[in-house]
Coordinates of C-alpha atoms in Angstrom, one line a residue:
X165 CA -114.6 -111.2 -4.6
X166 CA -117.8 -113.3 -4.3
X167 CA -119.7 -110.0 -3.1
X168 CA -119.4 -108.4 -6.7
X169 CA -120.5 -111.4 -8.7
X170 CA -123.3 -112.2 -6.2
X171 CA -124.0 -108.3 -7.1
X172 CA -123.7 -108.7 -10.6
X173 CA -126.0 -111.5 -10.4
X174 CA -128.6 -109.9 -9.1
X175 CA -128.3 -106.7 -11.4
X176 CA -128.4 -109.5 -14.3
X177 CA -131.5 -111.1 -12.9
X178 CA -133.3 -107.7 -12.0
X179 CA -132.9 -106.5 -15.4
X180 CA -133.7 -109.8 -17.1
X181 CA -137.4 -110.1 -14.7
X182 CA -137.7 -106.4 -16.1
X183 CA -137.5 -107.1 -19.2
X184 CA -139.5 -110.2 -19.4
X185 CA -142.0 -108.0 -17.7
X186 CA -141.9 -105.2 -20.8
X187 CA -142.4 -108.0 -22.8
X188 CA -145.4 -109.5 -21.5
X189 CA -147.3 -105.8 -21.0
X190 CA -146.4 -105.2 -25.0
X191 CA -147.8 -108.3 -25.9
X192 CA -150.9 -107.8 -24.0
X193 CA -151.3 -104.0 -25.1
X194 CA -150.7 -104.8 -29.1
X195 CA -153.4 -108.0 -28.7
X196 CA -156.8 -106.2 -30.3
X197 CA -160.1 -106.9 -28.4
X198 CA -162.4 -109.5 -29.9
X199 CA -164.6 -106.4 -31.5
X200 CA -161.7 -105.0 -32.9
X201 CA -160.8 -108.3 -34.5
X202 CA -164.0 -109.2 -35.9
X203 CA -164.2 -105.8 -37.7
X204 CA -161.4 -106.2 -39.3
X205 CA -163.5 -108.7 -41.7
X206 CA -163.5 -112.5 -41.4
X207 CA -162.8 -113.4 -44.7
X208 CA -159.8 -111.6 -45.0
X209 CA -158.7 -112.4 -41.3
X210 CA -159.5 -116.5 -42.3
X211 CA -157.2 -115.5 -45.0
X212 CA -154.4 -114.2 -43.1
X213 CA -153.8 -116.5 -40.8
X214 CA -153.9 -119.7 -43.3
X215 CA -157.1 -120.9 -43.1
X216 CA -157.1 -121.5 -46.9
X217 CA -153.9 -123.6 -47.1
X218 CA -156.0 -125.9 -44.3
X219 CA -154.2 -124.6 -41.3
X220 CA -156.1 -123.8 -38.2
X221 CA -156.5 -120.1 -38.0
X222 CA -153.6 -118.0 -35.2
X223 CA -155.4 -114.8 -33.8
X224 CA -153.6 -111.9 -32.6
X225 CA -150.3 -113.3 -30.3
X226 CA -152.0 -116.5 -29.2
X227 CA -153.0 -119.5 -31.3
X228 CA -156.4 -120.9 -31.6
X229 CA -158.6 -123.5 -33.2
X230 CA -157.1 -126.7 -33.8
X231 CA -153.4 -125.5 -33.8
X232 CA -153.5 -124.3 -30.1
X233 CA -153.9 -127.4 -27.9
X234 CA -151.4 -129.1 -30.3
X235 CA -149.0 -126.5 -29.8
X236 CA -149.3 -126.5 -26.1
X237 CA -149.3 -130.1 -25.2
X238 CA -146.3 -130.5 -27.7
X239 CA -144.1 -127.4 -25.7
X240 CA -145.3 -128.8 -22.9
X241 CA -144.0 -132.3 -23.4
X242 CA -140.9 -131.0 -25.0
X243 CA -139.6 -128.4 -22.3
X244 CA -140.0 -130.1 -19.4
X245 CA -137.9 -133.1 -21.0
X246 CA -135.1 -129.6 -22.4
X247 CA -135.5 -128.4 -19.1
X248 CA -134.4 -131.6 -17.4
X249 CA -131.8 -132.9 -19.8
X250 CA -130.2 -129.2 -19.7
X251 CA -130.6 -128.8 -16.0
X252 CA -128.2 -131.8 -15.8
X253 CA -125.5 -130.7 -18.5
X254 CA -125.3 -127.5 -16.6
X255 CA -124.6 -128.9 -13.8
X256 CA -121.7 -129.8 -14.8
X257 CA -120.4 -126.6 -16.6
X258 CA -118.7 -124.7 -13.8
X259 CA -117.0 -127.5 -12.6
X260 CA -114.9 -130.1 -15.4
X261 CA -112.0 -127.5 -15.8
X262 CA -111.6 -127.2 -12.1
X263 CA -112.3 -131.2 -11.2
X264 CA -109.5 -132.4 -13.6
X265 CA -107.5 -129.0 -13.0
X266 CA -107.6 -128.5 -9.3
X267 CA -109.2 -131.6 -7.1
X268 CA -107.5 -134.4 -9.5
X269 CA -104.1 -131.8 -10.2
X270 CA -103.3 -133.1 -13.6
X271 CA -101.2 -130.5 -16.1
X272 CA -103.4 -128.1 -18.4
X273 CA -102.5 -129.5 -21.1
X274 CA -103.7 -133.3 -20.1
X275 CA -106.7 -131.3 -19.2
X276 CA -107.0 -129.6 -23.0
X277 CA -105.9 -133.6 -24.1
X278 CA -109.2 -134.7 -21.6
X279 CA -111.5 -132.1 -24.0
X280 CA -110.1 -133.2 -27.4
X281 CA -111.2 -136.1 -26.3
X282 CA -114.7 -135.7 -26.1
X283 CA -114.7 -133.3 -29.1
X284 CA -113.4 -136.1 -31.4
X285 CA -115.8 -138.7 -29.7
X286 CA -118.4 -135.9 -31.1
X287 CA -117.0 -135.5 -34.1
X288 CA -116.6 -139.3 -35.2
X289 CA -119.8 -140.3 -33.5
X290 CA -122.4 -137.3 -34.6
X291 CA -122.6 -138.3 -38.4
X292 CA -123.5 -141.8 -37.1
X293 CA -125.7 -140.7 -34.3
X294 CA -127.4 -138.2 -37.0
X295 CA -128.2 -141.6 -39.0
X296 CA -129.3 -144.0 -36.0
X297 CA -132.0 -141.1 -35.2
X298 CA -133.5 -140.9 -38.5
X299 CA -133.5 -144.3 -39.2
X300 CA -134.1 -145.8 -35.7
X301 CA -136.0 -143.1 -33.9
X302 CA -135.7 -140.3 -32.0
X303 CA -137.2 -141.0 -29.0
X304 CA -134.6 -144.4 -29.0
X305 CA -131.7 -141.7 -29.5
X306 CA -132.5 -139.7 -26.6
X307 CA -133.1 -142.8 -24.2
X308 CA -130.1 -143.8 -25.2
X309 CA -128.7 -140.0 -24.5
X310 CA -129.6 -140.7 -20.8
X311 CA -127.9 -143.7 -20.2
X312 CA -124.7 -142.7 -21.4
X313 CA -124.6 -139.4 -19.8
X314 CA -125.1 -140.9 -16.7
X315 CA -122.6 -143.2 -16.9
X316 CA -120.1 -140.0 -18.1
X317 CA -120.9 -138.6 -14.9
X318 CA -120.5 -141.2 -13.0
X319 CA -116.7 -142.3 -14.6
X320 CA -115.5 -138.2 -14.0
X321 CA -116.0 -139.5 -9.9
X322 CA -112.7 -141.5 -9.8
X323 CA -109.0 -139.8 -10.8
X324 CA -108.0 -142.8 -12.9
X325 CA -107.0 -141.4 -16.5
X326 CA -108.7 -144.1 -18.5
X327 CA -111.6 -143.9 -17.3
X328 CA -111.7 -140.4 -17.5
X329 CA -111.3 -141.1 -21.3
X330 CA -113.6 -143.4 -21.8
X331 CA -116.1 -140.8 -19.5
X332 CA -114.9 -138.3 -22.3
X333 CA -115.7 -140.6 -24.8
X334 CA -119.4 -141.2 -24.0
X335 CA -119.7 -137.6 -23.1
X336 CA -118.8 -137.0 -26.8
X337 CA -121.6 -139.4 -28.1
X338 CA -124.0 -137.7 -25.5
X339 CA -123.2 -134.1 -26.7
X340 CA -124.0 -135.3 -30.4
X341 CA -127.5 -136.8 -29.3
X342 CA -128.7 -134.1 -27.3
X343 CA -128.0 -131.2 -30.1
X344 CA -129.0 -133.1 -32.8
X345 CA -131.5 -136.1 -31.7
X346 CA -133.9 -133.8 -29.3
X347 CA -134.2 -131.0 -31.8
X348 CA -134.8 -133.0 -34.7
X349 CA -138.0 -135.2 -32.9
X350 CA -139.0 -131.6 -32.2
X351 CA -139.5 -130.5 -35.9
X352 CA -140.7 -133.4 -36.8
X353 CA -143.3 -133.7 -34.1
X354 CA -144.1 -130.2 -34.6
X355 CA -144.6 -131.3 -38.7
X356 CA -147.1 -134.5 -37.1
X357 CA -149.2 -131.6 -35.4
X358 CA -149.7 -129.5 -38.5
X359 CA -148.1 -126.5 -36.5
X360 CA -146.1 -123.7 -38.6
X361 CA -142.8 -122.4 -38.8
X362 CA -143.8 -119.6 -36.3
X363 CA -145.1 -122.2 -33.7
X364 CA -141.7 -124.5 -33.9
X365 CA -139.8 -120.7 -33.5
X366 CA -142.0 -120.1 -30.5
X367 CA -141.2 -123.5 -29.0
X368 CA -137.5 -123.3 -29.3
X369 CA -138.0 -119.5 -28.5
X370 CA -139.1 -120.7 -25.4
X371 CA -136.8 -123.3 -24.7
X372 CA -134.0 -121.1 -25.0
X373 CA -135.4 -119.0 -22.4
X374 CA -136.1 -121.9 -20.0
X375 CA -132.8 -122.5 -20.7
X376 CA -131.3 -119.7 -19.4
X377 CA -133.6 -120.2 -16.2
X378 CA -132.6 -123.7 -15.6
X379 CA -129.0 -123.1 -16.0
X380 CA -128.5 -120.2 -13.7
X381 CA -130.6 -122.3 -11.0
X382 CA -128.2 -124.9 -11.6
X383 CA -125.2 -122.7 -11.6
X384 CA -126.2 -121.6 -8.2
X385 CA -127.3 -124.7 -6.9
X386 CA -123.9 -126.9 -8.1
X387 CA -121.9 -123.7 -6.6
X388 CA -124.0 -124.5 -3.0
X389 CA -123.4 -128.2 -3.4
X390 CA -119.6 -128.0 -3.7
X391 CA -119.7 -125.4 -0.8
X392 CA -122.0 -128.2 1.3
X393 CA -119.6 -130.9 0.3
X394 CA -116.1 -131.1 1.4
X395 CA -115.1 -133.9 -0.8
X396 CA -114.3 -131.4 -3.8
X397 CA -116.2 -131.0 -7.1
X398 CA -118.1 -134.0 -7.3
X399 CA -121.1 -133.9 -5.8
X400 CA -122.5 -131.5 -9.1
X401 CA -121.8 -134.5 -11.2
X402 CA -123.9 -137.0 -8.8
X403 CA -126.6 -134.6 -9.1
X404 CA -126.3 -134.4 -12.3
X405 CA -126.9 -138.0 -12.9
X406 CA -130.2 -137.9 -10.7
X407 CA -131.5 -135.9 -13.3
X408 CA -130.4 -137.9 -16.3
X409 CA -132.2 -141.0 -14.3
X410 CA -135.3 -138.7 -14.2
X411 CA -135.4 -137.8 -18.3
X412 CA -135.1 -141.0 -18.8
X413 CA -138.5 -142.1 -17.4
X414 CA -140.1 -138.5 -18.4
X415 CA -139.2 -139.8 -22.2
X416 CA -140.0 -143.0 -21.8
X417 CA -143.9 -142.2 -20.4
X418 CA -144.8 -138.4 -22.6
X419 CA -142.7 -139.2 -26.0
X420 CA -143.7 -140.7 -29.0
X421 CA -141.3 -142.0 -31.6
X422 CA -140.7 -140.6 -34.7
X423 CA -138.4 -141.4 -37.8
X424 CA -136.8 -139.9 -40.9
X425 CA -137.7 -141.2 -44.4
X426 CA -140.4 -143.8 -44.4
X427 CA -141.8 -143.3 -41.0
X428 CA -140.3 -146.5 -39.5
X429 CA -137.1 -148.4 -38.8
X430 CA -136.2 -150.8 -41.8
X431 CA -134.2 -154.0 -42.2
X432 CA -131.0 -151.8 -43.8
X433 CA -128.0 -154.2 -42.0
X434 CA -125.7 -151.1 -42.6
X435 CA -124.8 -150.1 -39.5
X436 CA -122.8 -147.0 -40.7
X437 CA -125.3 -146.1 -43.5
X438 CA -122.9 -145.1 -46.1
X439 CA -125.8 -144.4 -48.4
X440 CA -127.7 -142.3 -46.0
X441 CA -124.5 -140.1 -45.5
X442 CA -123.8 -139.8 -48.8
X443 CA -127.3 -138.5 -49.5
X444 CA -127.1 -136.2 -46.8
X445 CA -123.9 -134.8 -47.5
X446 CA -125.2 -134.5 -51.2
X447 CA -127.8 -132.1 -49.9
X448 CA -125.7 -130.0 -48.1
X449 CA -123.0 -129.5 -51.0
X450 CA -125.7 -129.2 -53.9
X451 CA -126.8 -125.8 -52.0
X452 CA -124.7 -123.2 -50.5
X453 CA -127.8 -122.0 -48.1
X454 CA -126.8 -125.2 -46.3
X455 CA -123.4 -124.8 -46.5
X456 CA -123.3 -121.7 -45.2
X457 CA -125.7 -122.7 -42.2
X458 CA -123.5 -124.9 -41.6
X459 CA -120.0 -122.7 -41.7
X460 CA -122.3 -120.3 -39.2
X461 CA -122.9 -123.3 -36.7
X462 CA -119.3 -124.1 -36.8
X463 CA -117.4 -120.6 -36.5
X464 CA -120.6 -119.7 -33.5
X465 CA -120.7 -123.0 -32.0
X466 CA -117.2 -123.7 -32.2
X467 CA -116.1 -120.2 -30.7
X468 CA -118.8 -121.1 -28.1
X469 CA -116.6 -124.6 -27.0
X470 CA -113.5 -122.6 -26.5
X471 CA -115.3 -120.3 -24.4
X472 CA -116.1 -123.2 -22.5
X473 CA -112.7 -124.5 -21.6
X474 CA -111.0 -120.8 -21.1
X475 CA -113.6 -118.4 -19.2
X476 CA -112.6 -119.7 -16.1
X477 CA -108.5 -119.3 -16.4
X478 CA -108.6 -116.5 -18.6
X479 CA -110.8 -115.0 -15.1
X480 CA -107.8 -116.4 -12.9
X481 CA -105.3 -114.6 -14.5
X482 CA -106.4 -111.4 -13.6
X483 CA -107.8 -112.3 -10.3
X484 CA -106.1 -111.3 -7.2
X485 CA -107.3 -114.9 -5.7
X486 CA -108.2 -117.2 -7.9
X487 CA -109.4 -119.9 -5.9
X488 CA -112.0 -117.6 -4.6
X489 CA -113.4 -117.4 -7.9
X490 CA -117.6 -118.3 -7.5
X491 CA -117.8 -120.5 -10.4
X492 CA -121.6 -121.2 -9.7
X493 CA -122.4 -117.6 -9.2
X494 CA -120.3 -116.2 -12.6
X495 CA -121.7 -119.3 -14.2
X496 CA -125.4 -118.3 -13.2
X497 CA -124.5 -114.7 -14.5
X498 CA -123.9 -115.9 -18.0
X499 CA -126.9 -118.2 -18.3
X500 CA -129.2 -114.6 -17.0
X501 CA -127.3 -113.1 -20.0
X502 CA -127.9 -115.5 -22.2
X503 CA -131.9 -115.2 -21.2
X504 CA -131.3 -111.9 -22.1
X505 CA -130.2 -112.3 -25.2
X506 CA -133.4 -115.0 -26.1
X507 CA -135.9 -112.3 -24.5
X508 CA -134.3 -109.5 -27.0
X509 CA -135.0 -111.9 -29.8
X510 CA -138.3 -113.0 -29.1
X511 CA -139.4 -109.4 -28.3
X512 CA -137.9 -108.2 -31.9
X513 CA -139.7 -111.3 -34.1
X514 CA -142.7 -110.8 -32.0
X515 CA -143.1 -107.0 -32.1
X516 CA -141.1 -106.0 -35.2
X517 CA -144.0 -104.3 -37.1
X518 CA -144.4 -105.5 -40.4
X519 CA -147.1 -104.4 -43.2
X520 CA -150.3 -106.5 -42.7
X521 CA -150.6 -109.1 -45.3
X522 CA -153.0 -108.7 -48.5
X523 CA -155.1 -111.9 -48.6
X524 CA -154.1 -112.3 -51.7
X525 CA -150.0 -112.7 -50.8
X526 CA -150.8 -114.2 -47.7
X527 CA -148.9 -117.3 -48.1
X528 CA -145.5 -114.9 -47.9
X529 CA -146.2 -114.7 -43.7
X530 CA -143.9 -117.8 -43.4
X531 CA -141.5 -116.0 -45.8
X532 CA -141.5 -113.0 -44.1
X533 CA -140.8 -114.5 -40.6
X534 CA -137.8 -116.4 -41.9
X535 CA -136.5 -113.0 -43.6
X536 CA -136.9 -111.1 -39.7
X537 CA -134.9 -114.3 -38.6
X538 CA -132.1 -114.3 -41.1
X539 CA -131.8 -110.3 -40.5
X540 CA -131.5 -111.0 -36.7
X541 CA -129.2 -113.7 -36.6
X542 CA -127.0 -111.3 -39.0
X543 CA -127.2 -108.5 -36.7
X544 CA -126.7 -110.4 -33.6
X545 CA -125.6 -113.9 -33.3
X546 CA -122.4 -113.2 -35.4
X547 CA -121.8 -109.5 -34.1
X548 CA -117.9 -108.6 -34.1
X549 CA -117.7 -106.2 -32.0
X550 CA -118.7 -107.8 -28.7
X551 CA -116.5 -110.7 -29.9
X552 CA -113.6 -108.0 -30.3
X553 CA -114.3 -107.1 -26.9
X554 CA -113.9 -110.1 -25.9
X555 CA -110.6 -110.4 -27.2
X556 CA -109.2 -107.4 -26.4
X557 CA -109.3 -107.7 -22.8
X558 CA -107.1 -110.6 -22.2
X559 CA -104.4 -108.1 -20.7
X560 CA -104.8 -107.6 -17.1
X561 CA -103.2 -109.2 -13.8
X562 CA -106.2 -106.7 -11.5
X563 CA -109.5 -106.7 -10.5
X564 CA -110.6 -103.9 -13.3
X565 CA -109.7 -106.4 -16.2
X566 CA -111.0 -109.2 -14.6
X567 CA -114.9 -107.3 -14.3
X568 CA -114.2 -106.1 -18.1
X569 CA -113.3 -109.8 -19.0
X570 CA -116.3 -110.7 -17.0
X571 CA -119.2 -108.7 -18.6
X572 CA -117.3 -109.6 -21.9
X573 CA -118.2 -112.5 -21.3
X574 CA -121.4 -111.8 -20.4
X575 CA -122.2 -110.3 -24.0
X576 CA -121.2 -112.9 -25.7
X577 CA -123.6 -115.4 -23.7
X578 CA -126.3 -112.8 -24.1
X579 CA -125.4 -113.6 -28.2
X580 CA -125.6 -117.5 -27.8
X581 CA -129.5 -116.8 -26.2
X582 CA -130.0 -115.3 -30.0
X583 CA -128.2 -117.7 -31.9
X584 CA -130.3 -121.2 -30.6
X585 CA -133.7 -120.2 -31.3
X586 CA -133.3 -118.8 -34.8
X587 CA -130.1 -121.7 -35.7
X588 CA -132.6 -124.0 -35.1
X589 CA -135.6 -123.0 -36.8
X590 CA -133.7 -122.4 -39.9
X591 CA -132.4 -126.5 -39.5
X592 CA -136.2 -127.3 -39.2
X593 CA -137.4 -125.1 -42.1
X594 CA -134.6 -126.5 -44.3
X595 CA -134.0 -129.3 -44.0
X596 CA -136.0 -132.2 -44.9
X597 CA -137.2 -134.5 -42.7
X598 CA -136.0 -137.7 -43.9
X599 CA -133.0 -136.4 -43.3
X600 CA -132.9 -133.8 -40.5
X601 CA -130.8 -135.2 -38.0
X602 CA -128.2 -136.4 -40.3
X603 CA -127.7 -133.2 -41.9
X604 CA -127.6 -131.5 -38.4
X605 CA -124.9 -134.1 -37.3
X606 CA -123.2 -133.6 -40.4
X607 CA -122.6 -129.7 -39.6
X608 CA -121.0 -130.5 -36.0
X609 CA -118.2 -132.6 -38.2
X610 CA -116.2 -129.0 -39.0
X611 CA -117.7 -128.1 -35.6
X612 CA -115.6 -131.0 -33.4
X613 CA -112.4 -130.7 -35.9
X614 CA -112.6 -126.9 -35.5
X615 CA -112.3 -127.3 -31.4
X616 CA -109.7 -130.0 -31.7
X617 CA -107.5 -128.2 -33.4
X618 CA -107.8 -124.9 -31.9
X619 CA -107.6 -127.1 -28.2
X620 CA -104.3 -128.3 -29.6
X621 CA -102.5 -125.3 -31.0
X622 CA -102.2 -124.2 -27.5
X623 CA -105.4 -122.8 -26.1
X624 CA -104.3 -122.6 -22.6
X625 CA -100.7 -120.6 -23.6
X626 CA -102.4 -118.3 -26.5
X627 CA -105.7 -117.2 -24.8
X628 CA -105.8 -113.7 -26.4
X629 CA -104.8 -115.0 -29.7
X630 CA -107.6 -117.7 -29.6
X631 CA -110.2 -114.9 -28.6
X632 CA -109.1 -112.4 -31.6
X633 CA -109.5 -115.8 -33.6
X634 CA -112.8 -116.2 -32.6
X635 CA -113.8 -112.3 -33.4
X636 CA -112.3 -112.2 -36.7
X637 CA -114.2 -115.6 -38.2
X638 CA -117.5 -114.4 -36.6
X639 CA -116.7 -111.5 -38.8
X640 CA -116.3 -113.6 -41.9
X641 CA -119.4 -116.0 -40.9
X642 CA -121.4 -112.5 -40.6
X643 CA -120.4 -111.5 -44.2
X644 CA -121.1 -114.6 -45.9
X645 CA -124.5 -115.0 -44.4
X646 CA -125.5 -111.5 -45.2
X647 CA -124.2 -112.4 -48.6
X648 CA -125.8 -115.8 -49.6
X649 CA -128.8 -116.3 -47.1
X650 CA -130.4 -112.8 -46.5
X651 CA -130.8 -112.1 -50.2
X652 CA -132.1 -115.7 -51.4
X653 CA -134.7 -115.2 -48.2
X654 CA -136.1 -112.1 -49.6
X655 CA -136.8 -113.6 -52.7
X656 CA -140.1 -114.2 -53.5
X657 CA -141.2 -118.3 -53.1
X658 CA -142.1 -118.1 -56.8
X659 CA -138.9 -116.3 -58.0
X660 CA -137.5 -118.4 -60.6
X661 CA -134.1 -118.4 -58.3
X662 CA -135.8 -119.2 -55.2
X663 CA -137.2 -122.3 -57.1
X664 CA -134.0 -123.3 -58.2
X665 CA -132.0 -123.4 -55.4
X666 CA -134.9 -124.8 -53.2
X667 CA -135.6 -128.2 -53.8
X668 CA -139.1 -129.5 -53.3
X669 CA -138.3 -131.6 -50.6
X670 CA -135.9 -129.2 -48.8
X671 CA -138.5 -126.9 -47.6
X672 CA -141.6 -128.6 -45.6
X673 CA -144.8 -127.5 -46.2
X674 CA -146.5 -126.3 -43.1
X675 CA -150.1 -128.3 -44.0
X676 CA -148.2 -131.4 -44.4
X677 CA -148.0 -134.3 -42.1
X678 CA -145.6 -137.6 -41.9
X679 CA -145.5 -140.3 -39.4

């Protein structure tokens, strides 16, 4: 059993090197020489690259002038903070089903009541969380992200139900800081540096694919730990919180704070920020490009949490032995997929030819980039077959459905490596600032009630039924986005209905700089 997946992992890892190989020997074959380049006229190359709107000029694939040390020192700051932070959730992925299911023996369903719990904690706490970041600071939120991560992973050590919810509880709050917090002093960072939409989609491009790195090194390594440790599943958790400890300090010494709004905390004794909400959710409602951003991030993300709590006894059922599952090494398997799936993006908006810009129209390269990602995300992120797939092997009981099941699976994580990057650049390029990380704790409300509800209709006895869900609201999430965002994106930026359904403050300018 462990001999096909160690196989498998390999295969996934060979193919994903490959690949990132291809992609670096395209990159450096399509990059001109400097002759080439200067032929090509400097005026018109000044032009291109948005030397007029007062943006340091890019060149070829790299970045140069003033733009390029910014852009490095801020992915550098940023990823090895993501890479940290992530390294520690995953972790614990393999491993919460099995320590509540098989070390601590409680029921499945006090084990689906153990998940609600932390997906209403999300749900309750992210508009709140979205608020305290914008008006408190970022770099506050994801201190604070630390600390009660930690002290999630260090409750899950002891089989005493109430702490276990309260662990569940802060694990909720955590999850809302770390998707909505991080990315949001990202963009605004990124805004501080006068870098461009294309930079931020590089970062998170990037990140994504460090991502997948980090998490199949910690798939394997938390399998090796509970394989070193005969005390069960804990030790992954303890490690876990080493590396929270660790984040903490990297923050605290490489980040800067930044705000929402004014720039700086204010004397506002509202503690819930009613107001702020209430703004927020007014921006979201007045335009349907939010609203359907938002239905995406629910129907993808939310299908994404219920993966989380079935892959591993929906691959038990049709196992032959099921505690001989490698959790660490299937785990590591999906995170190389979902590398995959990132590379195949970034090689698609990097390399997708495209007409070169007329100096004249040059301002429409930002336009143009967010079209490509639209059209991806659309092709991709919300594709129903490989969901269908998914949920039309849940029959089996033998070792051929359980592979199937398993490279299923495997598809879809290789659609999640699509879906972050271009998700959240589209959050950065949308929303405004002063209110970026409400608006993207706002969208994991629907998210959390989604999972909740699904998680207490009977996951664990309806698995098929949950998966064929799953595929046929993808579907629908598909359709609306290619019918409300893909044709307002390939409107022109001085199209009369462009105009109107982008407010002035909902789309930042790339030249502009807060805080």
């Amino acid at each position: 059993m462990a001999g096909f997946y160690e196989y498998q992992l390999l295969l996934l890892t060979g193919v994903c090197i490959a690949v990132l190989l291809f992609e670096r020997y395209v990159a450096s074959a399509k990059k001109p020489p400097a002759t080439a380049r200067k032929d090509t006229g400097e005026l018109e190359d000044t032009l291109e690259n948005g030397q007029a709107a007062g943006i340091a000029p890019a060149v070829g694939n790299g970045v140069t002038g003033a733009r390029g040390p910014a852009l490095q020192a801020l992915m550098q700051k940023y990823l090895i903070v993501y890479a940290i932070v992530m390294g520690a959730d995953w972790l614990q992925g393999p491993y919460v089903y099995s320590l509540y299911r098989q070390q601590y023996a409680f029921s499945e369903r006090i084990v689906a009541v153990l998940f609600v719990t932390g997906f209403v904690s999300a749900g309750l706490f992210a508009p709140l969380v979205g608020v305290w970041a914008d008006q408190y600071g970022r770099r506050r939120l994801c201190l604070l992200f630390c600390i009660t991560y930690t002290l999630t992973c260090a409750l899950l050590l002891f089989p005493y139900l109430p702490l276990l919810f309260l662990g569940r509880v802060l694990g909720g709050i955590s999850t809302s800081i770390l998707f909505s917090a991080f990315e949001s002093w990202l963009v605004s960072a990124s805004t501080s540096a006068a870098l461009q939409s294309e930079d931020l989609s590089s970062i998170m491009g990037r990140a994504t694919l460090v991502n997948g790195f980090v998490a199949t090194g910690a798939g394997i390594f938390s399998n090796k730990l509970v394989e070193w440790n005969a005390e069960g599943f804990r030790s992954p958790f303890i490690a876990s919180g080493c590396l929270l400890t660790l984040a903490w300090f990297v923050i605290r010494g490489t980040w800067t704070e930044n705000y929402g709004g004014a720039g700086a905390p204010s004397a506002d004794t509202d503690i819930f920020q009613i107001k702020r909400l209430g703004s927020a959710w007014g921006i979201v409602t007045a335009d349907p490009v939010l609203l359907v951003l938002g239905l995406t991030q629910t129907i993808f993300e939310g299908s994404m949490y219920l993966f989380v709590f079935i892959w591993v006894p929906t691959l038990q059922e049709s196992s032959p032995d099921a505690s001989a599952l490698p959790l660490g090494y299937i785990f590591s398997a999906f995170m190389v997929s979902m590398m995959l799936g990132s590379l195949l993006y970034t090689f698609v908006t990097a390399h997708w030819s495209r007409p070169r810009a007329h100096p004249a129209t040059c301002r429409l390269r930002v336009h143009r980039v967010h079209r490509q990602h639209h059209r991806r995300r659309e092709r991709f992120t919300t594709d129903p077959p490989r969901e269908a797939l998914l949920a039309r092997t849940g029959a089996g009981g033998n070792p051929w459905a359980e592979h199937l099941k398993f490279w299923a699976f495997c598809a879809f994580e290789a659609c999640v490596g699509m879906y972050y990057p271009v998700q959240g650049m589209l959050r950065g390029s949308l929303i405004a600032n002063e209110h970026r990380a409400t608006v993207s704790a706002l969208f994991r409300v629907p998210l959390n009630v989604f999972v909740v509800f699904s998680l207490l209709t009977g996951v664990s006895s309806a698995r098929n039924l949950v998966l064929t869900a799953c595929a046929i609201v993808l579907a629908i999430s598909s359709i609306t986005t290619a019918a409300v965002i893909i044709p307002r994106i390939e409107a022109p930026p001085d199209h009369p209905h462009r105009q109107s359904r982008f407010p002035k403050n909902t789309i930042p300018d790339p030249t502009h700089t807060d805080h």
